[in-house]
GROMACS .gro file of C-alpha atoms in nm:
model
  206
    1MET     CA    1   0.000   0.000   0.000
    2SER     CA    2   0.092   0.360  -0.052
    3VAL     CA    3   0.126   0.637   0.198
    4ASN     CA    4  -0.217   0.769   0.087
    5SER     CA    5  -0.378   0.446   0.200
    6ILE     CA    6  -0.219   0.493   0.541
    7TYR     CA    7  -0.354   0.847   0.566
    8LYS     CA    8  -0.701   0.724   0.466
    9LEU     CA    9  -0.692   0.459   0.735
   10LEU     CA   10  -0.580   0.720   0.989
   11ASP     CA   11  -0.868   0.944   0.887
   12LYS     CA   12  -1.108   0.652   0.925
   13LEU     CA   13  -0.963   0.583   1.270
   14GLU     CA   14  -1.009   0.946   1.365
   15MET     CA   15  -1.376   0.944   1.247
   16MET     CA   16  -1.439   0.628   1.450
   17ILE     CA   17  -1.307   0.800   1.763
   18LEU     CA   18  -1.506   1.118   1.697
   19LYS     CA   19  -1.827   0.917   1.646
   20GLY     CA   20  -1.769   0.716   1.960
   21VAL     CA   21  -2.021   0.731   2.244
   22PRO     CA   22  -1.892   0.979   2.500
   23ILE     CA   23  -1.875   0.875   2.865
   24PRO     CA   24  -2.042   1.136   3.083
   25PHE     CA   25  -1.817   1.352   3.297
   26SER     CA   26  -1.500   1.207   3.141
   27PRO     CA   27  -1.280   1.267   2.835
   28PHE     CA   28  -1.331   0.908   2.717
   29VAL     CA   29  -1.553   0.762   2.442
   30LEU     CA   30  -1.676   0.412   2.362
   31VAL     CA   31  -1.569   0.266   2.027
   32ASN     CA   32  -1.597  -0.072   1.858
   33HIS     CA   33  -1.268  -0.227   1.951
   34GLU     CA   34  -1.290  -0.493   1.677
   35LYS     CA   35  -1.314  -0.227   1.410
   36LEU     CA   36  -1.034  -0.033   1.583
   37ILE     CA   37  -0.804  -0.334   1.584
   38ASP     CA   38  -0.890  -0.406   1.220
   39ILE     CA   39  -0.794  -0.052   1.120
   40LEU     CA   40  -0.470  -0.072   1.318
   41ASP     CA   41  -0.382  -0.402   1.149
   42LYS     CA   42  -0.447  -0.248   0.810
   43ILE     CA   43  -0.230   0.053   0.899
   44ARG     CA   44   0.048  -0.178   1.010
   45ALA     CA   45   0.017  -0.376   0.688
   46SER     CA   46   0.014  -0.056   0.485
   47ILE     CA   47   0.354   0.058   0.620
   48PRO     CA   48   0.615   0.043   0.339
   49GLY     CA   49   0.902  -0.202   0.364
   50GLU     CA   50   1.156   0.078   0.397
   51ILE     CA   51   0.971   0.214   0.698
   52GLN     CA   52   0.944  -0.133   0.848
   53GLU     CA   53   1.313  -0.185   0.783
   54ALA     CA   54   1.385   0.155   0.935
   55HIS     CA   55   1.164   0.060   1.225
   56GLY     CA   56   1.359  -0.263   1.265
   57ILE     CA   57   1.683  -0.070   1.251
   58LEU     CA   58   1.543   0.175   1.503
   59ARG     CA   59   1.438  -0.107   1.731
   60LYS     CA   60   1.779  -0.268   1.687
   61SER     CA   61   1.938   0.065   1.761
   62GLU     CA   62   1.722   0.102   2.068
   63GLU     CA   63   1.818  -0.249   2.176
   64ILE     CA   64   2.184  -0.169   2.117
   65GLN     CA   65   2.139   0.159   2.300
   66GLU     CA   66   1.963  -0.019   2.582
   67GLU     CA   67   2.236  -0.283   2.593
   68SER     CA   68   2.499  -0.011   2.583
   69GLN     CA   69   2.314   0.170   2.858
   70LYS     CA   70   2.305  -0.145   3.068
   71ARG     CA   71   2.673  -0.210   2.997
   72ALA     CA   72   2.755   0.151   3.077
   73GLU     CA   73   2.558   0.127   3.399
   74MET     CA   74   2.735  -0.197   3.483
   75LEU     CA   75   3.074  -0.044   3.407
   76LEU     CA   76   2.974   0.263   3.604
   77ALA     CA   77   2.866   0.048   3.897
   78ARG     CA   78   3.192  -0.147   3.872
   79ALA     CA   79   3.390   0.174   3.850
   80LYS     CA   80   3.196   0.314   4.145
   81SER     CA   81   3.263  -0.003   4.342
   82GLU     CA   82   3.631   0.012   4.250
   83ALA     CA   83   3.640   0.380   4.340
   84GLU     CA   84   3.476   0.303   4.673
   85ARG     CA   85   3.727   0.023   4.731
   86ILE     CA   86   4.017   0.251   4.643
   87LEU     CA   87   3.866   0.522   4.860
   88SER     CA   88   3.823   0.272   5.142
   89GLU     CA   89   4.183   0.158   5.098
   90SER     CA   90   4.287   0.522   5.081
   91GLU     CA   91   4.095   0.594   5.401
   92LEU     CA   92   4.253   0.286   5.557
   93LEU     CA   93   4.593   0.402   5.435
   94LYS     CA   94   4.525   0.746   5.578
   95ALA     CA   95   4.419   0.589   5.907
   96VAL     CA   96   4.733   0.374   5.911
   97GLN     CA   97   4.946   0.675   5.820
   98SER     CA   98   4.775   0.881   6.090
   99GLU     CA   99   4.830   0.606   6.345
  100ALA     CA  100   5.193   0.573   6.232
  101ASP     CA  101   5.239   0.950   6.269
  102LYS     CA  102   5.079   0.935   6.612
  103ILE     CA  103   5.305   0.648   6.718
  104ARG     CA  104   5.609   0.826   6.573
  105LYS     CA  105   5.522   1.143   6.766
  106GLU     CA  106   5.469   0.941   7.084
  107VAL     CA  107   5.804   0.766   7.031
  108ILE     CA  108   5.978   1.100   6.968
  109THR     CA  109   5.813   1.250   7.278
  110GLU     CA  110   5.906   0.947   7.488
  111ALA     CA  111   6.262   0.952   7.351
  112GLU     CA  112   6.294   1.321   7.433
  113ALA     CA  113   6.157   1.256   7.781
  114ILE     CA  114   6.401   0.968   7.831
  115ARG     CA  115   6.686   1.181   7.701
  116GLY     CA  116   6.580   1.463   7.933
  117ARG     CA  117   6.564   1.228   8.231
  118ALA     CA  118   6.898   1.074   8.133
  119THR     CA  119   7.052   1.421   8.108
  120GLU     CA  120   6.912   1.518   8.447
  121GLU     CA  121   7.034   1.192   8.600
  122ALA     CA  122   7.376   1.240   8.438
  123GLU     CA  123   7.393   1.595   8.574
  124GLU     CA  124   7.289   1.472   8.918
  125ILE     CA  125   7.548   1.192   8.906
  126LYS     CA  126   7.806   1.446   8.790
  127ARG     CA  127   7.718   1.680   9.075
  128ASN     CA  128   7.729   1.392   9.323
  129MET     CA  129   8.065   1.276   9.187
  130ILE     CA  130   8.201   1.630   9.204
  131GLY     CA  131   8.072   1.665   9.560
  132GLU     CA  132   8.216   1.325   9.652
  133ALA     CA  133   8.547   1.416   9.486
  134ILE     CA  134   8.553   1.742   9.680
  135LYS     CA  135   8.483   1.554  10.003
  136ILE     CA  136   8.752   1.298   9.919
  137ARG     CA  137   8.999   1.573   9.831
  138GLU     CA  138   8.914   1.765  10.147
  139GLY     CA  139   8.948   1.444  10.347
  140ALA     CA  140   9.277   1.364  10.174
  141ASP     CA  141   9.401   1.718  10.235
  142ALA     CA  142   9.294   1.698  10.598
  143TYR     CA  143   9.458   1.356  10.633
  144ALA     CA  144   9.775   1.477  10.464
  145GLU     CA  145   9.776   1.787  10.681
  146ASN     CA  146   9.724   1.572  10.989
  147VAL     CA  147   9.999   1.333  10.880
  148LEU     CA  148  10.231   1.623  10.804
  149SER     CA  149  10.144   1.787  11.134
  150THR     CA  150  10.205   1.460  11.317
  151LEU     CA  151  10.526   1.410  11.122
  152ASP     CA  152  10.632   1.765  11.200
  153SER     CA  153  10.562   1.706  11.567
  154SER     CA  154  10.750   1.377  11.551
  155LEU     CA  155  11.039   1.540  11.369
  156THR     CA  156  11.041   1.826  11.619
  157GLU     CA  157  11.039   1.576  11.904
  158MET     CA  158  11.311   1.371  11.738
  159HIS     CA  159  11.507   1.688  11.671
  160THR     CA  160  11.472   1.777  12.039
  161ILE     CA  161  11.581   1.427  12.137
  162VAL     CA  162  11.877   1.444  11.899
  163ARG     CA  163  11.971   1.789  12.024
  164ASN     CA  164  11.941   1.674  12.384
  165GLY     CA  165  12.146   1.368  12.294
  166GLN     CA  166  12.408   1.585  12.132
  167GLN     CA  167  12.411   1.813  12.433
  168HIS     CA  168  12.436   1.511  12.663
  169MET     CA  169  12.717   1.366  12.454
  170ALA     CA  170  12.893   1.700  12.457
  171GLN     CA  171  12.851   1.717  12.833
  172VAL     CA  172  12.975   1.361  12.869
  173LYS     CA  173  13.267   1.445  12.644
  174GLU     CA  174  13.347   1.752  12.850
  175GLU     CA  175  13.320   1.552  13.167
  176SER     CA  176  13.543   1.282  13.017
  177ILE     CA  177  13.797   1.541  12.912
  178ALA     CA  178  13.782   1.701  13.254
  179ALA     CA  179  13.823   1.362  13.417
  180MET     CA  180  14.113   1.276  13.192
  181THR     CA  181  14.270   1.613  13.264
  182SER     CA  182  14.220   1.562  13.634
  183ILE     CA  183  14.367   1.214  13.615
  184LYS     CA  184  14.658   1.343  13.413
  185GLU     CA  185  14.721   1.621  13.657
  186SER     CA  186  14.702   1.383  13.946
  187CYS     CA  187  14.951   1.155  13.780
  188GLN     CA  188  15.222   1.423  13.746
  189PRO     CA  189  15.315   1.445  14.125
  190MET     CA  190  15.334   1.071  14.138
  191GLU     CA  191  15.591   1.070  13.858
  192ALA     CA  192  15.793   1.327  14.049
  193GLN     CA  193  15.784   1.114  14.355
  194LYS     CA  194  15.911   0.814  14.158
  195GLU     CA  195  16.236   0.998  14.097
  196GLN     CA  196  16.306   1.019  14.477
  197PRO     CA  197  16.368   0.715  14.702
  198LYS     CA  198  16.066   0.642  14.900
  199VAL     CA  199  16.003   0.445  15.203
  200LEU     CA  200  15.724   0.218  15.155
  201SER     CA  201  15.461   0.243  15.412
  202TYR     CA  202  15.142   0.054  15.448
  203LYS     CA  203  14.829   0.159  15.602
  204ILE     CA  204  14.615  -0.094  15.756
  205LYS     CA  205  14.261  -0.014  15.711
  206LYS     CA  206  14.063  -0.050  16.017
   0.00000   0.00000   0.00000
């Protein structure tokens, strides 16, 4: 059929609708559905092959478009899921990084605190050692001074003893010399008497 036949059938369809029995208080009308279906079948049969082919192509295109849409939606959903996974991993990585930073800061803070305490303890030990060294040195100085003082006293006493000994020896020497001189002087008259004859006399001790 030609296009004119299609238009005629459309006009007939329009007249059927216009002559339909209107339903009160509504925009609807009653028509003979058998005649309506018959006209629609004739219109469908009157469509040229090119239009039917174009319609088939259009339907195929719609199917392809629908399939592409579904595929695109599937890819989009997959991409969204992958993005969410990556985002989740990124959030997890951020959380891990944040926790690592927190731990690193805590370690640095603890290390600084330990170093501070160690420095304070070292300073305290140093001060104690210096104080102890000062006490030891003062004690050593006092001991040395005491020893030297005792030694000085001992040396002074020994010097006094030696000096007294020397004086005693000198006195003894002088006394010895005096005794020897006295003996020598007493021996000189006896030698003179030896030169003269003597009469021996004896005294009897009572």
